């Protein structure tokens, strides 16, 4: 971290070097000596800044410059922004350079919309190559941080071109540019394979790495050809590390596989379901030897057994606590592994991946559909417990990135609490009070009908199968009959193959996400599904889902490295369409289905990647100008 800060100060000092302010006079030198004496008395950026408030002229500016450097070193971004605002009031300061500092400070505070406004205001004023290079790099970094690699790429290319042409050193530029290119599809890279030699060189290098990821020999030959073609290209700085990385990503020949599952303790039943899925998938794989170990063995014993077996790959553990223990002990650091759960810590190896039936995947999928449909005011219903609150918080956090409206939240404690929660959220209780008041005024029978609020345009249920079957009728009777029917959605928790055998009627019209394995009309492996139903006709829902997850975990192994490095790649499995994000976590896209006429039918629903608010604002500003 210290090295990064020193590098940052170098580039920002470079910006200062190209300042257009006049050289200081003799008088200014005296003020600088005085400022330096004062600065030596201070111990922090804040204290230097306070000293500057009591000075005037060049002396004050000198102290503010020192406070600015100290604020960067201390990563005090609010103070850096405040210093920039103070310097903006001084005519003698290079305002272009200063506004770049302000935009940088705002980006560090996730004030991306404000930073982009400043950067856009500088368009056409960037006559100094240092200013232009930094401006382009900072703009690219904002778009890249919001996962818009295609929009970031042209800015990265221009920063790289300017830096190369003018011998400007921008720390992290080449690595950040390369990381951004790895997120682009081959189609996008082909579109960028034009323009300047610098841009073509970057695009060609990224294309080579995508095309030849599975062949180390062909990749080496392509890289050697690239080196001869692009002598002196800035991308050579990323080649040594990336060559080693992509060699690691060549396909693994798995002869010996270790499976870590709970084979004792309270989670043994879950382990049995996973084991069944593993065994079913092994029939499709050419793996010589597979060994099952109980993940609940103590860490030392487990690590010793794994070392003795020396496997080519490890699948598991299932329990997060056991993943944490093995990670802390570095027991699998040199072995490729696919853990069967999420991981919140630091990924210790690029060969480690994480696969979980995470409900957050479904929440995000539903949210993207709501935004694609233009829904403005969603209402969420969830149980008032840790899991319900977690999913509500996740939805809220993601929704705020894309919309200024706030979702309506309803947390119910139990089935008795559901009616009150729903009538309160829909404001039906207020309608009933108004009816009661009118009846009292007229003292006779008054024809009436309760009204529900009209601003709610979609409802998302995060309850389990039993709760959903109780909630849905309450919603049906509490929405005004003369109002448009509010679309109802739910997660896979709402669906139960056991309950559905006898009870589908109350869910008419409900949309929900689900694993393909759990939807008879969408199962492609009919023979496997029939065999499963014959062997385990009464298997509970969670066991069926874990079977699908384990089956996919084994079948995805030959493709797991390619999935992790080639953007847009997906694996179609029993548990959904699988892809791998930059942190090594497998993300799932589930199927949509709807209850219709007491049956479940597959549906295709509109979805698209939403645009963050800060980009919406930037687009609006750009259009208005």
PDB file of N, CA and C in Angstrom, residues 37-38 65 170 173 226 248 251 299 317 421 427 503:
ATOM      1  N   UNK A  37       8.823  26.251   7.412  1.00  0.00           N
ATOM      2  CA  UNK A  37       9.058  26.235   8.855  1.00  0.00           C
ATOM      3  C   UNK A  37       7.783  25.855   9.597  1.00  0.00           C
ATOM      4  N   UNK A  38       6.646  26.424   9.147  1.00  0.00           N
ATOM      5  CA  UNK A  38       5.363  26.088   9.774  1.00  0.00           C
ATOM      6  C   UNK A  38       5.004  24.615   9.539  1.00  0.00           C
ATOM      7  N   UNK A  65      -0.592  23.033  -0.646  1.00  0.00           N
ATOM      8  CA  UNK A  65       0.044  21.999  -1.456  1.00  0.00           C
ATOM      9  C   UNK A  65       0.609  20.894  -0.569  1.00  0.00           C
ATOM     10  N   UNK A 170       2.409   6.655 -15.552  1.00  0.00           N
ATOM     11  CA  UNK A 170       1.186   6.644 -14.747  1.00  0.00           C
ATOM     12  C   UNK A 170       1.112   5.296 -14.025  1.00  0.00           C
ATOM     13  N   UNK A 173      -1.481   2.125 -14.655  1.00  0.00           N
ATOM     14  CA  UNK A 173      -2.228   2.282 -15.905  1.00  0.00           C
ATOM     15  C   UNK A 173      -2.239   0.990 -16.715  1.00  0.00           C
ATOM     16  N   UNK A 226       3.726 -11.467 -31.333  1.00  0.00           N
ATOM     17  CA  UNK A 226       3.261 -10.140 -30.894  1.00  0.00           C
ATOM     18  C   UNK A 226       4.456  -9.267 -30.506  1.00  0.00           C
ATOM     19  N   UNK A 248      -0.709 -21.164 -15.970  1.00  0.00           N
ATOM     20  CA  UNK A 248      -1.423 -21.814 -14.868  1.00  0.00           C
ATOM     21  C   UNK A 248      -2.852 -22.160 -15.269  1.00  0.00           C
ATOM     22  N   UNK A 251      -5.661 -26.216 -19.201  1.00  0.00           N
ATOM     23  CA  UNK A 251      -6.513 -27.267 -18.621  1.00  0.00           C
ATOM     24  C   UNK A 251      -5.733 -28.260 -17.763  1.00  0.00           C
ATOM     25  N   UNK A 299      -8.464 -30.012  11.302  1.00  0.00           N
ATOM     26  CA  UNK A 299      -7.736 -29.414  10.181  1.00  0.00           C
ATOM     27  C   UNK A 299      -6.397 -30.087   9.938  1.00  0.00           C
ATOM     28  N   UNK A 317     -14.559 -27.888   0.916  1.00  0.00           N
ATOM     29  CA  UNK A 317     -15.678 -28.346   1.751  1.00  0.00           C
ATOM     30  C   UNK A 317     -16.983 -27.602   1.460  1.00  0.00           C
ATOM     31  N   UNK A 421     -49.205  -6.719   8.148  1.00  0.00           N
ATOM     32  CA  UNK A 421     -48.065  -6.189   7.390  1.00  0.00           C
ATOM     33  C   UNK A 421     -48.493  -5.774   5.985  1.00  0.00           C
ATOM     34  N   UNK A 427     -51.679   0.243   2.480  1.00  0.00           N
ATOM     35  CA  UNK A 427     -52.504   1.319   3.027  1.00  0.00           C
ATOM     36  C   UNK A 427     -53.994   1.008   2.930  1.00  0.00           C
ATOM     37  N   UNK A 503     -50.944 -28.638  -4.183  1.00  0.00           N
ATOM     38  CA  UNK A 503     -51.377 -27.249  -3.950  1.00  0.00           C
ATOM     39  C   UNK A 503     -50.671 -26.291  -4.895  1.00  0.00           C
TER      40      UNK A 503
END
